[in-house]
Amino acid sequence: MNTVVQARQLGKRYGRRRWALRDCTVDIPAGHVVGLVGPNGAGKTTLLKLAAGRLEPTSGAITVLGGPPADTPGQLARVGFVAQDAPVYTQLTVAEHLRLGARLNPRWDAGLASERAARFGLTPAHRAGRLSGGQRAQLALTLGLAKRPELLILDEPVASLDPLARREFMQGLMEATAEHAFSVVLSSHLVSDLERVCDFLVVLVDSRVLVAGEVETLLATHHRLTGPRRDPGRLPAGQQVICASHTDRQSTYVVRTDAPIHDPAWTVTPLGLEDLVLAYLDRRPAGDPRTPLAVRP
Amino acid sequence: MIWLTWRQLRGSAIAMAAVLAVIGAVLLLTGPGMAARHTAGLADCAAQSTCLQFYDRFFGDYDTPFLAVSLLVVLLPAFAGLFWAAPMITRELEAGTHLLAWSQSVTRRRWLAVKLGITCLLAMAAACLCGLMVTWWSGPLDDSAPADLALVAPLVFGARGVVPMGYAAFAVALGVAVGMFVRRTLPAMALTLAVFAAVQIAMPLLVRPHLMAPVTSTFEIGPANVEGISVDRDGGGTPRIRLKSVTPGHPGSWVLANGILDPAGRPLADDGGGSAVPVSTTSGPCAPGAAFGACTTEINRLGYRQRATFHPLERFWPLQWIETGIYAALALGLAGSSFWAIRRRLS
């Protein structure tokens, strides 16, 4: 399978001490809209910046589209990057932004750019500083799309947008991915933003990739089991416990398994994408003093 | 990238061009008249040998515009560094727009090279134009200026010729480099100004005197180099001689050290109020009532001499080129550190 991003023990340290990303290993296949989820400070932005060639790794290796994410015009033309909060030049007009894109990108698609600008009500003569947050994000996305990259990286593209603008932004992105074949990696700390557009999910917690896979597969292999209280050691070997919670009589597990679940004691319910991600975020790191089955007095 | 840089700099560049055009027009209109007055005045005074008085009168009439245009040339490079170069990087970093620029198919090095290059060239062109215009206009005035405002003296040297171009290149490279490391607009502007001012003060005080080996010569003592003679009654009546910072026969030179040698060639002590020369002030040419010229002639006859270490006026252009080269090298060094920073520090 073709990978767009391949990271091996990737690490990035700022200053002497602070590791923003450490031991991150992930493969992201081509042709997907990939959602990168994780809590704030998990290292999402750092990973995306490393992939876009904005940062150089401190340790480990990363390849993007088969090559190192170098700061060369050729590689830059293949990878689009829309930074957090969609920065634009406030003093420049919309038309000047498109002109900037046309002058700075060899594969610039002027038709796509002007068509999108018209569709989202970006008046060419308006200064970018006077656009609404949603329009600014659309302008930044238009620049990223009209560059016609093979991989478009979006860092928290909708974090600062209102719900309506979020939906419009995501719709625009989906239409573009349907029309032109390219891969997208976008990050968010809200799964609901990604649910509609992503078909591949990467969950990054504490700079570690907890799970990565196609959304369909993930949904098909994760189940919530509810039943009488039971020790996790007594679950079948094929079932990997993602998270567990117990009351006096009842245990609830989220497990990952490829095999069907036949135990009649369990009530099996399917998981939504959001529950699935939450289950991973809920998981305590190893060495946590709390044991799942503490006996209460 | 050139288009984007020009688009961002357009407003201030046009404003600068307009200001320079106005100043240029004023200089162009007033320059020839002043030069004609200078030529006519010189022809006149040479006939009556009153040229010193003419110089004083002529310079006195124009001293305010002279200082104003000189100040303008001195301030222009600082302005470019402060208001063009320092905010150029920091504003992008503060607004995050550098990420937008770097998301296009343009490498960071190219982004920096074009921004730095164009700004530097514009600032150098402005400083060079301004400097040469002012050099041309103030030619007659520089010819008539008192010793401390001579062409090669510290106060005027930096406002003439080609050094403003070097200052401008340095100021822009400094502003960009400081912006790279400081990353905030106001602190970057403040630091740029502080460093630029420090270098501009250190240069004439510490470095420029040594750019070429200064000349040391002795001169006869006479009315041309004696500022005044005072007789201190408490000091046993010995006259004290104060020297002017001039070198007879080398008008307009930059005097670095000045003093009186006694007949044996030893320097006399100078406490700032002049050197005591042991000559009788009760009788002879230095007695009260005698002519000023007679006293200096007598001192000269006794073997006292002025010894001055100086840069003659002819060194103006060599010093200009050397100093321009030094500033160009400093600018290149700073540009190099900016390129290092954009690779290593910025993201």
XYZ file of C-alpha atoms in Angstrom:
644
model
C 0.000 0.000 0.000
C 1.121 3.495 -0.779
C 1.809 5.550 2.291
C 1.626 9.305 2.346
C 3.137 9.672 5.799
C 5.381 7.136 7.456
C 6.870 7.940 10.858
C 9.345 5.774 12.760
C 10.116 6.554 16.411
C 9.668 10.151 15.473
C 10.587 12.675 18.154
C 10.756 16.423 18.386
C 12.203 18.315 21.280
C 11.890 22.040 21.865
C 14.750 23.549 23.781
C 16.649 21.215 26.098
C 13.890 19.370 27.860
C 10.433 19.648 26.391
C 9.524 16.800 24.090
C 6.489 17.732 22.037
C 6.522 14.381 20.317
C 8.326 11.216 21.243
C 8.544 7.716 19.814
C 5.729 8.287 17.395
C 5.328 5.510 14.850
C 2.506 5.584 12.317
C 1.705 4.711 8.714
C -0.895 6.714 6.890
C -2.009 5.152 3.589
C -2.701 7.216 0.499
C -6.130 8.115 -0.789
C -7.792 8.774 2.526
C -9.163 11.663 4.440
C -7.324 11.086 7.672
C -8.485 12.464 10.970
C -5.803 13.023 13.579
C -7.463 13.249 16.973
C -6.088 13.713 20.409
C -6.330 15.982 23.404
C -4.672 19.386 23.412
C -0.938 19.088 23.775
C -0.767 15.547 22.462
C 1.625 16.583 19.723
C -0.779 16.825 16.796
C 0.515 20.141 15.537
C 4.120 19.012 15.935
C 3.441 15.829 13.957
C 1.728 17.772 11.184
C 4.497 20.369 11.068
C 7.082 17.611 10.836
C 5.114 16.079 7.978
C 4.878 19.428 6.227
C 8.613 19.987 6.584
C 8.143 23.001 8.850
C 10.139 21.294 11.585
C 13.065 18.943 11.543
C 12.802 15.853 13.715
C 15.084 15.574 16.731
C 15.040 11.797 16.546
C 13.544 9.101 14.378
C 12.548 9.443 10.745
C 9.603 10.570 8.715
C 8.886 10.179 5.023
C 6.137 12.030 3.225
C 4.985 10.914 -0.217
C 7.950 8.592 -0.380
C 10.611 11.174 0.375
C 11.915 13.205 3.272
C 9.765 16.274 3.926
C 12.480 18.542 2.645
C 12.355 22.259 2.272
C 12.697 22.099 -1.516
C 10.358 23.665 -4.069
C 9.557 20.262 -5.585
C 8.469 18.679 -2.308
C 6.713 21.841 -1.161
C 4.619 21.840 -4.325
C 3.372 18.343 -3.516
C 2.357 19.038 0.073
C -0.190 21.662 1.036
C -0.337 22.968 4.572
C -2.988 25.127 6.201
C -1.758 26.246 9.595
C -3.798 26.551 12.731
C -6.211 29.522 12.727
C -5.805 29.873 8.948
C -3.423 32.854 8.866
C -3.893 35.281 5.971
C -2.315 38.648 5.175
C -4.812 41.104 6.620
C -3.597 43.941 4.412
C -3.918 42.000 1.172
C -7.176 41.582 -0.713
C -8.717 38.255 -1.651
C -7.625 38.785 -5.256
C -4.080 39.471 -4.119
C -4.054 36.257 -2.120
C -5.041 34.323 -5.211
C -2.388 36.158 -7.186
C 0.139 35.253 -4.524
C -0.855 31.603 -4.857
C -0.605 31.767 -8.636
C 2.861 33.283 -8.496
C 4.270 31.009 -5.845
C 2.965 27.622 -7.005
C 3.913 25.837 -10.206
C 0.741 23.734 -10.390
C -1.696 26.496 -9.458
C -5.297 25.854 -10.545
C -6.653 29.341 -11.208
C -10.056 28.051 -12.263
C -10.514 26.148 -9.030
C -9.392 29.133 -6.993
C -11.723 31.672 -8.562
C -14.607 29.226 -8.619
C -14.242 28.531 -4.913
C -13.795 32.213 -4.094
C -17.055 33.005 -5.901
C -18.903 30.107 -4.282
C -18.003 31.115 -0.759
C -18.703 34.792 -1.249
C -15.078 35.917 -1.133
C -15.284 39.269 -2.927
C -11.947 39.764 -4.737
C -11.597 43.416 -3.705
C -12.129 42.778 0.009
C -9.182 42.902 2.325
C -8.555 39.581 4.037
C -8.487 41.317 7.411
C -12.163 42.158 7.060
C -13.343 38.642 6.258
C -15.256 36.616 8.827
C -13.495 33.702 10.499
C -15.306 31.234 8.257
C -14.414 33.147 5.094
C -10.805 33.416 6.188
C -10.651 29.663 6.691
C -12.217 29.183 3.260
C -9.637 31.502 1.732
C -6.803 29.586 3.368
C -8.320 26.299 2.224
C -8.735 27.681 -1.301
C -5.030 28.535 -1.385
C -4.224 25.047 -0.162
C -6.503 23.333 -2.675
C -5.682 25.405 -5.749
C -2.043 24.531 -5.233
C -3.191 21.017 -6.272
C -1.084 19.133 -3.757
C -0.899 15.357 -3.486
C -1.241 15.669 0.254
C -3.079 18.449 2.017
C -2.382 18.917 5.718
C -4.850 20.926 7.772
C -4.004 21.801 11.362
C -7.149 22.330 13.429
C -8.880 23.953 10.474
C -12.239 24.440 12.148
C -11.248 24.979 15.779
C -12.176 28.645 15.769
C -15.268 28.429 13.564
C -18.928 28.427 14.514
C -20.933 25.275 13.777
C -22.358 26.523 10.496
C -18.958 27.608 9.216
C -17.545 24.251 10.323
C -20.082 22.389 8.259
C -19.479 24.581 5.231
C -15.733 24.156 5.556
C -15.957 20.390 5.831
C -18.402 20.226 2.928
C -16.065 22.254 0.768
C -13.226 19.942 1.683
C -15.288 16.824 0.916
C -16.356 18.148 -2.464
C -12.758 18.896 -3.329
C -11.571 15.433 -2.308
C -14.351 13.890 -4.386
C -13.369 15.950 -7.407
C -9.596 15.657 -7.294
C -7.726 12.645 -6.060
C -5.490 13.649 -3.176
C -4.916 12.671 0.432
C -5.893 14.813 3.353
C -4.662 14.771 6.918
C -6.554 17.008 9.288
C -6.314 17.331 13.021
C -8.913 18.203 15.576
C -9.542 17.656 19.228
C -13.231 17.133 18.482
C -14.237 13.851 16.896
C -17.589 15.255 15.833
C -15.762 17.546 13.395
C -14.149 14.595 11.709
C -16.948 12.074 11.830
C -18.536 13.066 8.552
C -15.432 13.495 6.441
C -12.781 11.101 7.647
C -12.434 7.516 6.520
C -9.207 6.933 8.412
C -8.499 7.758 12.002
C -5.316 8.242 14.001
C -5.611 8.734 17.753
C -2.625 10.474 19.243
C -2.364 10.701 23.026
C 0.702 11.899 24.863
C 2.718 11.815 21.637
C 1.917 8.110 21.135
C -0.301 6.698 18.439
C -2.855 4.588 20.299
C -4.788 3.437 17.288
C -4.697 4.033 13.551
C -6.963 2.488 10.983
C -9.820 2.855 8.575
C -12.925 4.090 10.286
C -15.057 1.216 8.987
C -12.640 -1.382 10.281
C -12.312 0.349 13.605
C -16.070 0.473 14.057
C -16.423 -3.184 13.063
C -13.797 -4.422 15.503
C -14.623 -2.398 18.601
C -17.509 -3.365 20.840
C -18.907 -2.348 24.158
C -19.642 -5.292 26.417
C -21.967 -4.904 29.366
C -22.673 -7.718 31.800
C -22.113 -9.095 35.274
C -18.987 -8.008 37.008
C -15.995 -9.869 35.733
C -12.227 -9.616 35.990
C -10.535 -8.566 32.743
C -8.180 -11.545 33.065
C -11.105 -13.807 32.352
C -11.860 -12.318 28.957
C -10.946 -14.411 25.890
C -7.411 -13.949 24.600
C -8.516 -12.379 21.314
C -10.245 -9.508 23.063
C -8.054 -6.522 23.787
C -9.450 -4.350 26.540
C -9.409 -0.691 25.604
C -11.149 0.559 28.698
C -13.131 -0.847 31.527
C -15.474 0.447 34.182
C -17.126 -1.388 36.992
C -19.946 -0.959 39.447
C -20.649 -3.372 42.297
C -22.423 -5.795 40.057
C -21.685 -4.771 36.536
C -18.665 -4.484 34.285
C -18.487 -2.499 31.095
C -15.648 -3.137 28.712
C -14.683 -1.627 25.415
C -12.768 -4.326 23.590
C -11.116 -4.687 20.277
C -11.440 -8.030 18.590
C -11.574 -9.412 15.101
C -13.658 -12.428 16.127
C -17.376 -12.297 16.792
C -18.450 -12.302 20.443
C -20.493 -15.342 21.448
C -20.516 -15.134 25.231
C -24.231 -14.904 26.131
C -23.468 -13.127 29.402
C -22.535 -9.928 27.545
C -24.824 -7.396 26.007
C -22.885 -6.236 22.959
C -23.508 -2.721 21.688
C -21.763 -1.115 18.699
C -19.624 1.950 19.320
C -19.890 5.312 17.623
C -16.668 6.925 16.452
C -16.738 9.415 19.269
C -17.209 6.709 21.925
C -14.420 4.747 20.356
C -12.008 7.666 20.567
C -13.135 8.484 24.093
C -12.478 4.902 25.097
C -8.877 5.318 23.978
C -8.512 8.715 25.635
C -9.950 7.238 28.829
C -7.395 4.499 28.967
C -4.949 5.057 31.787
C -1.327 4.749 30.907
C 0.449 1.701 32.254
C 1.764 2.118 35.773
C -1.280 4.015 36.935
C -1.803 3.131 40.606
C -5.534 2.662 40.171
C -6.316 -0.964 39.452
C -9.507 -1.675 37.594
C -10.849 -4.119 40.205
C -10.084 -2.587 43.567
C -12.040 -4.272 46.321
C -14.090 -1.743 48.175
C -14.530 -2.051 51.910
C 7.917 36.048 -4.094
C 9.331 39.287 -5.484
C 5.799 40.399 -6.210
C 4.638 39.567 -2.676
C 7.594 41.334 -1.065
C 7.079 44.387 -3.225
C 3.356 44.340 -2.448
C 4.096 44.338 1.278
C 6.727 47.053 1.055
C 5.019 49.144 -1.617
C 3.344 51.681 0.643
C 6.373 52.650 2.671
C 8.691 52.509 -0.349
C 6.497 54.956 -2.258
C 6.282 57.229 0.774
C 10.063 57.159 1.090
C 10.469 57.911 -2.624
C 8.072 60.838 -2.315
C 9.953 62.292 0.635
C 13.261 61.880 -1.192
C 11.785 63.496 -4.314
C 10.654 66.532 -2.332
C 14.014 66.852 -0.608
C 15.786 66.332 -3.918
C 13.722 69.061 -5.546
C 14.471 71.495 -2.728
C 18.190 70.719 -2.890
C 18.170 70.994 -6.670
C 16.477 74.387 -6.528
C 18.687 75.870 -3.813
C 21.994 74.173 -4.652
C 23.089 76.108 -7.775
C 22.285 79.501 -6.207
C 24.320 78.667 -3.154
C 27.220 77.383 -5.257
C 27.174 80.572 -7.341
C 27.261 82.718 -4.207
C 30.172 80.635 -2.940
C 32.181 81.048 -6.157
C 31.504 84.773 -6.370
C 32.297 85.239 -2.678
C 35.587 83.362 -3.010
C 36.646 85.482 -5.992
C 35.788 88.581 -3.989
C 37.527 87.633 -0.773
C 40.659 86.362 -2.486
C 41.159 89.871 -3.855
C 40.772 91.408 -0.385
C 42.254 88.405 1.528
C 39.202 88.241 3.800
C 38.381 84.640 2.983
C 38.225 83.434 6.606
C 35.534 85.985 7.343
C 33.725 85.042 4.151
C 33.722 81.353 5.113
C 32.292 82.166 8.523
C 29.592 84.422 7.112
C 28.689 82.052 4.292
C 28.497 78.982 6.536
C 26.603 80.902 9.202
C 23.897 81.763 6.684
C 23.275 78.101 5.877
C 24.146 76.275 9.072
C 20.566 75.206 9.877
C 19.807 73.535 6.520
C 23.349 72.096 6.575
C 22.713 70.366 9.879
C 19.189 69.365 8.835
C 20.236 67.580 5.641
C 23.187 65.951 7.383
C 20.889 64.665 10.111
C 18.511 63.369 7.467
C 21.234 61.271 5.862
C 22.310 59.938 9.244
C 18.765 59.015 10.265
C 17.601 57.439 7.024
C 19.434 54.087 7.454
C 18.245 53.853 11.054
C 14.723 54.481 9.844
C 14.972 51.685 7.289
C 16.278 49.241 9.873
C 13.728 50.241 12.460
C 10.552 50.542 10.451
C 11.169 48.332 7.436
C 13.448 45.524 8.454
C 12.644 44.772 12.098
C 8.842 44.526 11.683
C 9.123 42.765 8.337
C 9.860 39.407 9.960
C 8.221 39.863 13.353
C 4.850 40.934 11.939
C 4.695 37.737 9.914
C 5.695 35.672 12.924
C 3.141 37.393 15.139
C 0.297 36.977 12.648
C 1.407 33.494 11.613
C 1.409 34.551 7.966
C 4.910 33.150 7.517
C 3.195 29.764 7.667
C 0.945 30.823 4.795
C 3.925 31.988 2.771
C 5.892 28.821 3.507
C 2.906 26.682 2.522
C 3.325 27.851 -1.031
C 5.951 26.206 -3.175
C 8.622 28.577 -1.896
C 11.449 27.510 0.337
C 12.076 29.399 3.523
C 15.544 30.379 2.354
C 14.126 31.889 -0.788
C 11.424 33.654 1.190
C 14.066 35.229 3.436
C 16.489 35.911 0.610
C 13.929 37.833 -1.430
C 12.541 39.765 1.525
C 15.969 40.671 2.850
C 17.421 41.330 -0.587
C 14.685 43.634 -1.844
C 14.415 45.591 1.398
C 18.165 45.917 1.568
C 18.422 47.121 -2.017
C 15.627 49.650 -1.556
C 17.154 50.999 1.642
C 20.605 51.150 0.059
C 19.252 52.919 -3.003
C 17.430 55.457 -0.839
C 20.461 56.042 1.389
C 22.843 56.250 -1.569
C 20.612 58.699 -3.436
C 20.055 60.788 -0.342
C 23.741 60.722 0.592
C 24.973 61.713 -2.868
C 22.330 64.440 -3.242
C 23.341 65.949 0.064
C 27.055 65.578 -0.738
C 26.522 67.475 -3.969
C 24.373 70.179 -2.400
C 26.589 70.810 0.591
C 29.868 70.874 -1.385
C 30.323 74.658 -1.007
C 29.350 74.460 2.664
C 31.743 71.603 3.418
C 34.420 73.787 1.864
C 33.593 76.616 4.274
C 32.757 74.627 7.386
C 34.643 75.119 10.667
C 37.143 72.443 11.690
C 34.755 70.366 13.791
C 32.303 70.129 10.887
C 34.909 69.323 8.239
C 34.079 66.654 5.696
C 36.266 64.026 7.273
C 35.330 64.909 10.874
C 33.115 62.414 12.716
C 29.962 64.522 12.728
C 29.820 65.002 8.970
C 31.665 61.992 7.574
C 28.731 59.613 8.019
C 26.352 61.965 6.252
C 28.326 62.217 3.018
C 29.458 60.066 0.160
C 28.734 56.353 -0.022
C 28.850 55.245 3.623
C 25.110 55.884 4.127
C 24.620 52.999 1.705
C 26.709 50.731 3.932
C 24.835 51.931 7.003
C 21.524 51.168 5.291
C 22.573 47.638 4.330
C 23.783 47.045 7.861
C 20.642 48.501 9.449
C 18.341 46.327 7.337
C 20.353 43.158 7.921
C 20.430 44.001 11.626
C 16.673 44.606 11.789
C 15.945 41.315 10.046
C 18.374 39.327 12.187
C 17.061 40.846 15.410
C 13.517 40.127 14.241
C 14.471 36.515 13.604
C 15.778 36.027 17.102
C 13.496 38.304 19.134
C 10.281 37.519 17.220
C 8.240 40.369 18.753
C 7.850 43.633 16.886
C 8.375 46.235 19.596
C 11.297 44.581 21.399
C 12.883 43.895 18.013
C 12.566 47.543 16.991
C 13.979 48.739 20.312
C 16.907 46.333 20.156
C 17.620 47.209 16.525
C 17.743 50.901 17.383
C 19.950 50.329 20.420
C 22.465 48.152 18.583
C 22.528 50.391 15.518
C 23.087 53.507 17.640
C 25.835 51.783 19.623
C 27.643 50.723 16.453
C 27.267 54.185 14.926
C 28.802 55.766 18.017
C 31.551 53.186 18.411
C 32.598 53.437 14.766
C 33.938 57.025 14.709
C 35.248 56.837 18.275
C 36.990 53.484 18.275
C 37.351 52.110 14.766
C 37.491 54.793 12.099
C 40.698 56.483 13.390
C 42.546 53.198 12.859
C 41.178 52.307 9.424
C 44.231 53.948 7.910
C 47.460 54.805 9.691
C 47.061 58.448 10.745
C 49.671 61.028 9.802
C 51.754 62.625 12.546
C 53.473 65.897 11.725
C 54.855 68.980 13.407
C 53.807 72.461 12.420
C 55.125 75.894 13.166
C 53.154 77.827 15.707
C 51.320 80.817 14.332
C 47.953 82.528 14.108
C 46.629 79.646 11.958
C 46.781 77.064 14.734
C 46.699 79.065 17.957
C 43.288 79.491 19.448
C 44.407 81.859 22.160
C 47.067 82.777 24.678
C 46.155 83.410 28.261
C 48.428 84.640 30.972
C 47.885 83.097 34.337
C 49.118 85.583 37.008
C 49.190 82.908 39.744
C 51.261 80.567 37.615
C 54.219 82.893 37.671
C 53.114 84.744 34.588
C 53.768 81.992 32.079
C 51.421 82.190 29.112
C 49.268 79.207 28.290
C 48.694 78.394 24.662
C 45.530 76.734 23.446
C 45.758 75.141 20.026
C 43.008 74.865 17.434
C 42.220 71.402 16.133
C 43.639 72.296 12.736
C 46.689 71.448 10.750
C 48.222 74.377 8.880
C 48.617 73.536 5.214
C 46.144 70.650 5.440
C 42.754 72.342 5.667
C 39.792 70.243 6.683
C 41.726 67.402 8.273
C 40.463 65.282 11.147
C 42.772 65.900 14.106
C 42.987 62.912 16.444
C 45.674 64.187 18.813
C 47.143 67.635 19.210
C 49.824 69.081 21.426
C 52.898 71.310 21.758
C 56.483 70.044 21.727
C 59.180 71.932 23.517
C 62.486 72.753 21.734
C 63.878 69.376 22.805
C 60.961 67.538 21.222
C 59.216 66.574 24.470
C 55.482 67.088 24.640
C 54.215 69.757 27.025
C 51.522 68.879 29.516
C 48.054 70.034 28.521
C 45.425 70.249 31.246
C 42.641 71.117 28.831
C 43.139 74.839 29.258
C 46.278 74.898 27.164
C 49.980 74.210 27.651
C 52.189 76.469 29.661
C 55.054 77.804 27.566
C 57.852 79.368 29.635
C 58.271 82.742 27.931
C 58.624 86.047 29.666
C 55.408 87.995 29.841
C 56.879 90.991 31.562
C 58.962 92.153 28.625
C 59.570 91.160 25.034
C 57.083 90.171 22.355
C 54.732 88.411 24.803
C 54.457 91.359 27.210
C 51.034 92.907 27.632
C 50.302 95.329 24.853
C 52.452 93.514 22.297
C 50.859 92.201 19.122
C 49.403 88.666 19.179
C 51.378 87.708 16.105
C 54.647 88.838 17.641
C 54.194 86.500 20.607
C 53.511 83.423 18.510
C 56.455 84.280 16.293
C 58.657 84.477 19.375
C 57.401 81.121 20.691
C 58.009 79.597 17.308
C 61.490 81.089 17.202
C 62.290 79.475 20.538
C 61.628 76.094 18.929
C 58.141 75.191 20.163
C 56.093 73.290 17.618
C 52.589 71.889 17.210
C 52.494 68.135 16.840
C 49.260 66.733 15.431
C 48.108 63.240 14.565
C 45.454 63.490 11.894
C 43.725 62.174 8.812
C 44.034 64.687 5.982
C 41.026 65.608 3.891
C 42.321 63.605 0.889
C 41.562 60.455 2.854
C 37.845 61.151 2.731
C 37.134 58.793 -0.153
C 39.494 55.975 0.876
C 37.981 56.058 4.374
C 34.496 56.116 2.868
C 35.126 52.982 0.822
C 36.834 51.124 3.653
C 34.020 51.922 6.057
C 31.371 50.998 3.498
C 33.145 47.696 3.058
C 33.184 47.065 6.799
C 29.466 47.725 7.071
C 28.805 45.542 4.053
C 30.730 42.725 5.740
C 28.762 43.230 8.959
C 25.544 43.136 6.953
C 26.602 39.905 5.253
C 27.416 38.355 8.616
C 24.033 39.300 10.008
C 22.291 38.008 6.897
C 24.153 34.736 7.354
C 22.920 34.451 10.923
C 19.371 35.103 9.695
C 19.669 32.216 7.252
C 21.000 30.026 10.013
C 18.098 31.035 12.249
C 15.462 30.327 9.628
C 16.815 26.825 9.214
C 17.342 26.030 12.845
C 15.088 28.084 15.010
C 11.915 29.033 13.195
C 9.015 26.757 12.523
